């Protein structure tokens, strides 16, 4: 029983960056934009979150703390947004190919992360970029008196860092937004059929920009999770290492539903830490392949059975131009 | 009625700017726009350099010197360009078919693994030239097969190839990690690394650079001819435009997708062979080192034309070699290369818009009404 | 004062697309309480003009006056705010949403979407106008006429006072059209201004109060419907006195069956039966028309015969041209290439010209070789033969193009169709399948196409003609097969039937089959 509880908790922690990435991309694709730059935006969020916290620490010469952590969240969101803004400008306004623009964003974002990671590291005394102990502490798992002490349940529900709860809140909010609000309905219409949405008086460009940029910001927070939680506030080159891409695949697994994204990221989080909990007697490098292998299997499984209701928004990947004829 | 009220809500102005499709543009003007975009991208790079507290002119000059200044640096630059050009050809074939193969990286590794297997464990069983030919063959086959698997799933079940090919990159990379740490480790218990190849398994040099540069240049013309003048090339274009049309024309779309992806993967496999046998003399998890991704940039910037790819990959190789140089000279991280590549790509993608459309700004208030 | 009567006044509107001048100094008045027909051939600029009014396009120059004030309409939203609503030929509805969701799309209101209340409101509104519609039904489950109803309710719900309908009857049966006209008259009597875009004279005469005629992007005049007649309208529309009769050469007296389709059944990927036990015979030297509401199985029928659509049951027997004899050969399960190898020269002009029949981005030469590129030995393509063919075709069919190396996508609709039909005819087929060959073409091009088809008919080619305009089907074809929901509701002699009869057959698969000659 303990093994299962531990595995579950570890899976939640490992799956949270995937959750942010998946949610961000779901929102993006709901507007008809297929942004393959999730990996790049996560890199941008990862470094800028770290930089934001460091900025605060250096400004006040303190070892960080809650304000530094808040700044990390804000910075990562803003820089994820910046990446998405470049993407939106190129695809929505300048009508560039979505596939290639997304790939370019990945190349750019990866370079952005590693470049500034090295620059910041090179300028600090230690030679590498690392946040202070107080900031690190904010990203530790919480402990709520009494609640966290409930056997099993306490650990299962009340033992994570604050970003986990933020991620779940984003998922729930997004589900309500898409299904129960007018703005959500309008956004879905834009992604399904921009011409129809346009004819109904919806500002397609505005919706695409907003959804893609906020989606990018959410991806950025996912990247910050990697640098602040998984890498414990130390910059590691190439730290995102494909998680952005798995998130893109998880969107398909989640059939564009935020609530199913919760399940998907839990499963894939579990796969990535399995070697520490379930010994199968195989080399650890083979364990590392599992998430990627599972993604392929998910792609095949979801690709073979397709339905109209739970499908990709119809206009995804295609740019809209009102005057095209 | 409510009509009266809402009417005033509508502005009585022409929109500030609107876009109109151009009816045609001279190639000279189109290239001028592209050149301007490239300059803008380099200026953006200069801005970042300036913010870091360096002089952009001397940094750029150092990059050029670092990639051309000496015989050794020229050789290094060419060694970077070879795999880049090869992978761009691989990517171009698939992209022409609108098959988004971003798995060149993995296909390179598959070829490299296969070639390394022969080089490491069978180098004594055959004479040198034969060994190299054999390594070449298995690498091409392995790369082709690694590209073929996603193609089969795309052709039969319409599975998203972008993610499929990408995941195959990580799987191939993970497999090399495993080989390094396990069965192929040079010294059991020692540092996880694979042994250097025997001399027989290394590609000969011509003018100081391994023979791969000749192979890849020959490949440029082969791929160019294949795409432009053969029945297969015609089929690839039609499938890329519309698979419905291809079916209508009596083409076997599945077969064409699978065949083309095998060739695409095979070219990447060949690149993998040249990397391990010509450049590194061993297999590491840096054998491909992102070249499969940069190749996408090259292919796209060249508009899938192999001849233009030669120039573009040379350009990006200079960028990369130059970035290594400025890391030592200015302490600017070498990842500046991919930052700058991304920026250039952004500008080039954006500038196509100005080639297709022209902008019409609102006329001055005076003559706006009575034209 | 006069402006108050006018709902809309357009003055000197000009709009061009690249080199094409779609609207040239057009002026037009629309009044409340009347139905205005905007008449013109395909390509005369009707839709462009109305798209300018509804905010889809922005004019290069000219003035728009709504209710006495000059306005400028930047987007469909601006048009809504002015009370202008348009129903486009291709409905602007989101498939996966319900009727209600589509109707309230983009409107202001409570942040929360209260589906129950909205359904009720919309149910009441449609009841008031006498529409029968389920507000909670998804669009993809709806028939064409239901979708059109949703579009009309959408405009009414938004308080549109000026309604524009683009070719609203193109997808309706004659009976459904009559029902629609009744609705339009009711709305006119309600004081709304209605514009109906059409190229069909019957409709103009049946429903409109005034007619404005466009020709080649220019306005050629406005007449009171009661004061005019078919002949005058035709002259105004085409620019000269023409007879709009289509030639119909007699088919051979002795019937010579070329294609026999027996109990053909096809199922789509969702498991729905799209062709249900179809049986018919296609004779040499005749044109067999196929009528039916859009999506009744026409596309699947063509594609099944040409080997592009999987067949679940039945047989397609075809006269093989092999020297061993002329016995009927079953071509079910064969690929297009195998069918050609069997010696069946089949040509097919699909509905989707640029997405299936041709490659839009390629030039004429490359398009010529689409079906014949495999000819000749060796791995290389031969482009000299197709180039000669393209040059010959440009002369023979009067194709307007800058040259054989110009991408097809830059050609006008009529020229694109000439290239496609020309290539198919050049393969000297013995059976020719054409789907909606004159859709979107102007009158001149349409008649060129009819002539080309008749020429083939005289050469004893068996022709299957999928059409939508019942008037054309009745004049051009020898027999007409009516499809309804994937079933054959009957095959009738074109000379002995009427539009109304066809209309009834289009909606009732099991209607009486009198007059059947097959």
Tab-separated table of C-alpha atoms in Angstrom, chain C residues 323-501:
chain	number	residue	atom	x	y	z
C	323	UNK	CA	-9.953	-8.100	-78.054
C	324	UNK	CA	-11.307	-11.342	-76.578
C	325	UNK	CA	-14.782	-9.943	-76.786
C	326	UNK	CA	-16.981	-7.340	-75.267
C	327	UNK	CA	-18.372	-9.162	-72.312
C	328	UNK	CA	-19.240	-7.368	-69.104
C	329	UNK	CA	-16.483	-7.327	-66.605
C	330	UNK	CA	-17.014	-6.778	-62.884
C	331	UNK	CA	-14.800	-3.903	-61.774
C	332	UNK	CA	-15.704	-3.974	-58.084
C	333	UNK	CA	-12.609	-4.044	-55.896
C	334	UNK	CA	-10.285	-2.849	-58.639
C	335	UNK	CA	-8.092	0.199	-58.250
C	336	UNK	CA	-8.324	2.985	-60.842
C	337	UNK	CA	-5.141	1.717	-62.477
C	338	UNK	CA	-6.441	-1.842	-62.662
C	339	UNK	CA	-9.688	-0.635	-64.206
C	340	UNK	CA	-7.736	1.097	-66.964
C	341	UNK	CA	-5.682	-2.053	-67.469
C	342	UNK	CA	-8.908	-3.983	-67.970
C	343	UNK	CA	-9.405	-1.837	-71.023
C	344	UNK	CA	-12.205	0.269	-69.583
C	345	UNK	CA	-11.510	3.829	-70.643
C	346	UNK	CA	-13.147	5.742	-67.849
C	347	UNK	CA	-12.962	9.480	-67.410
C	348	UNK	CA	-14.129	11.322	-64.322
C	349	UNK	CA	-14.612	15.024	-63.703
C	350	UNK	CA	-14.980	15.257	-59.923
C	351	UNK	CA	-16.925	17.872	-58.001
C	352	UNK	CA	-13.802	19.134	-56.231
C	353	UNK	CA	-11.867	20.394	-59.233
C	354	UNK	CA	-8.810	21.835	-57.516
C	355	UNK	CA	-8.770	19.416	-54.599
C	356	UNK	CA	-9.169	16.202	-56.576
C	357	UNK	CA	-9.234	16.589	-60.319
C	358	UNK	CA	-6.280	18.938	-60.590
C	359	UNK	CA	-3.302	20.055	-58.547
C	360	UNK	CA	-3.884	23.750	-57.926
C	361	UNK	CA	-0.270	24.790	-57.449
C	362	UNK	CA	1.012	22.944	-60.514
C	363	UNK	CA	1.045	24.280	-64.054
C	364	UNK	CA	-1.005	22.997	-66.954
C	365	UNK	CA	1.731	20.701	-68.205
C	366	UNK	CA	2.070	18.886	-64.904
C	367	UNK	CA	-1.687	18.665	-64.636
C	368	UNK	CA	-1.989	17.163	-68.106
C	369	UNK	CA	0.184	14.232	-67.072
C	370	UNK	CA	-1.682	13.545	-63.831
C	371	UNK	CA	-3.191	10.312	-65.060
C	372	UNK	CA	-0.608	9.437	-67.691
C	373	UNK	CA	2.690	10.221	-65.978
C	374	UNK	CA	3.487	6.530	-65.745
C	375	UNK	CA	3.509	6.168	-69.527
C	376	UNK	CA	6.829	5.395	-71.064
C	377	UNK	CA	9.644	3.271	-69.770
C	378	UNK	CA	12.261	4.271	-67.250
C	379	UNK	CA	12.172	6.267	-64.054
C	380	UNK	CA	11.941	9.687	-65.675
C	381	UNK	CA	8.858	11.680	-66.564
C	382	UNK	CA	8.192	12.880	-70.065
C	383	UNK	CA	7.000	16.472	-70.104
C	384	UNK	CA	7.156	17.141	-73.839
C	385	UNK	CA	3.991	15.214	-74.730
C	386	UNK	CA	1.866	16.854	-72.026
C	387	UNK	CA	3.261	20.237	-73.029
C	388	UNK	CA	2.103	19.728	-76.616
C	389	UNK	CA	-1.232	18.541	-75.310
C	390	UNK	CA	-1.605	21.644	-73.135
C	391	UNK	CA	-0.724	23.978	-76.005
C	392	UNK	CA	-3.208	22.241	-78.255
C	393	UNK	CA	-5.917	22.402	-75.611
C	394	UNK	CA	-5.451	26.130	-75.028
C	395	UNK	CA	-6.219	26.705	-78.703
C	396	UNK	CA	-8.980	24.158	-79.077
C	397	UNK	CA	-10.972	25.181	-75.999
C	398	UNK	CA	-10.137	28.905	-75.895
C	399	UNK	CA	-8.517	28.643	-72.483
C	400	UNK	CA	-7.450	32.029	-71.175
C	401	UNK	CA	-4.091	31.676	-69.424
C	402	UNK	CA	-0.736	33.474	-69.521
C	403	UNK	CA	0.917	30.233	-70.575
C	404	UNK	CA	1.278	26.499	-70.070
C	405	UNK	CA	3.574	27.042	-67.088
C	406	UNK	CA	1.142	29.196	-65.095
C	407	UNK	CA	-0.210	27.515	-61.962
C	408	UNK	CA	-3.777	26.336	-62.453
C	409	UNK	CA	-4.885	28.121	-59.288
C	410	UNK	CA	-4.450	31.473	-61.040
C	411	UNK	CA	-6.992	30.581	-63.752
C	412	UNK	CA	-10.661	31.528	-63.571
C	413	UNK	CA	-13.247	28.913	-62.671
C	414	UNK	CA	-14.426	28.411	-66.234
C	415	UNK	CA	-10.906	27.909	-67.536
C	416	UNK	CA	-10.056	25.500	-64.738
C	417	UNK	CA	-13.055	23.399	-65.689
C	418	UNK	CA	-12.079	23.474	-69.368
C	419	UNK	CA	-8.615	22.189	-68.477
C	420	UNK	CA	-10.073	19.395	-66.390
C	421	UNK	CA	-12.788	18.311	-68.797
C	422	UNK	CA	-10.402	18.763	-71.711
C	423	UNK	CA	-7.864	16.420	-70.176
C	424	UNK	CA	-10.480	13.807	-69.404
C	425	UNK	CA	-11.936	13.946	-72.911
C	426	UNK	CA	-8.465	13.774	-74.438
C	427	UNK	CA	-8.098	10.274	-73.035
C	428	UNK	CA	-10.904	9.226	-75.465
C	429	UNK	CA	-13.044	7.596	-72.810
C	430	UNK	CA	-15.886	5.214	-73.443
C	431	UNK	CA	-17.612	6.272	-70.243
C	432	UNK	CA	-17.535	9.767	-68.788
C	433	UNK	CA	-18.617	10.714	-65.273
C	434	UNK	CA	-19.105	14.404	-64.585
C	435	UNK	CA	-20.063	15.863	-61.222
C	436	UNK	CA	-21.508	19.378	-61.085
C	437	UNK	CA	-19.486	20.448	-64.124
C	438	UNK	CA	-21.015	23.934	-64.479
C	439	UNK	CA	-21.099	24.906	-60.809
C	440	UNK	CA	-19.861	28.473	-60.472
C	441	UNK	CA	-19.372	28.923	-64.217
C	442	UNK	CA	-20.783	31.823	-66.217
C	443	UNK	CA	-23.291	31.181	-68.971
C	444	UNK	CA	-20.782	31.155	-71.805
C	445	UNK	CA	-18.525	28.626	-70.117
C	446	UNK	CA	-21.519	26.533	-69.096
C	447	UNK	CA	-22.643	26.273	-72.705
C	448	UNK	CA	-19.134	25.338	-73.793
C	449	UNK	CA	-19.283	22.509	-71.284
C	450	UNK	CA	-22.731	21.349	-72.505
C	451	UNK	CA	-21.448	21.393	-76.079
C	452	UNK	CA	-18.391	19.351	-75.151
C	453	UNK	CA	-20.596	16.802	-73.405
C	454	UNK	CA	-22.964	16.569	-76.347
C	455	UNK	CA	-20.020	16.120	-78.685
C	456	UNK	CA	-18.924	13.144	-76.599
C	457	UNK	CA	-22.473	11.846	-76.567
C	458	UNK	CA	-22.498	11.893	-80.360
C	459	UNK	CA	-19.255	9.905	-80.283
C	460	UNK	CA	-21.224	7.200	-78.503
C	461	UNK	CA	-19.701	7.818	-75.100
C	462	UNK	CA	-21.834	6.812	-72.130
C	463	UNK	CA	-22.186	9.850	-69.854
C	464	UNK	CA	-23.271	10.072	-66.239
C	465	UNK	CA	-24.101	13.670	-65.330
C	466	UNK	CA	-24.448	14.630	-61.669
C	467	UNK	CA	-26.295	17.930	-61.509
C	468	UNK	CA	-28.018	20.242	-59.103
C	469	UNK	CA	-29.934	22.598	-61.373
C	470	UNK	CA	-33.092	20.669	-62.245
C	471	UNK	CA	-33.806	22.886	-65.261
C	472	UNK	CA	-30.470	21.928	-66.791
C	473	UNK	CA	-30.938	18.251	-65.989
C	474	UNK	CA	-34.364	18.298	-67.654
C	475	UNK	CA	-33.035	19.903	-70.819
C	476	UNK	CA	-29.676	18.183	-71.236
C	477	UNK	CA	-30.196	14.611	-70.121
C	478	UNK	CA	-32.014	11.728	-71.755
C	479	UNK	CA	-32.976	10.006	-68.544
C	480	UNK	CA	-32.762	11.180	-64.943
C	481	UNK	CA	-32.056	9.007	-61.946
C	482	UNK	CA	-33.096	10.527	-58.625
C	483	UNK	CA	-31.174	9.681	-55.478
C	484	UNK	CA	-32.514	10.126	-51.981
C	485	UNK	CA	-30.578	9.156	-48.896
C	486	UNK	CA	-28.371	6.799	-50.888
C	487	UNK	CA	-31.308	5.018	-52.520
C	488	UNK	CA	-32.639	5.301	-56.041
C	489	UNK	CA	-36.120	6.773	-55.860
C	490	UNK	CA	-36.640	6.331	-59.552
C	491	UNK	CA	-35.289	6.658	-63.050
C	492	UNK	CA	-37.454	8.763	-65.339
C	493	UNK	CA	-37.525	9.926	-68.940
C	494	UNK	CA	-36.330	13.515	-68.909
C	495	UNK	CA	-38.773	14.504	-71.647
C	496	UNK	CA	-41.779	13.219	-69.779
C	497	UNK	CA	-41.221	14.460	-66.246
C	498	UNK	CA	-41.408	17.776	-64.431
C	499	UNK	CA	-39.452	19.707	-61.858
C	500	UNK	CA	-42.099	19.144	-59.233
C	501	UNK	CA	-42.098	15.406	-59.773
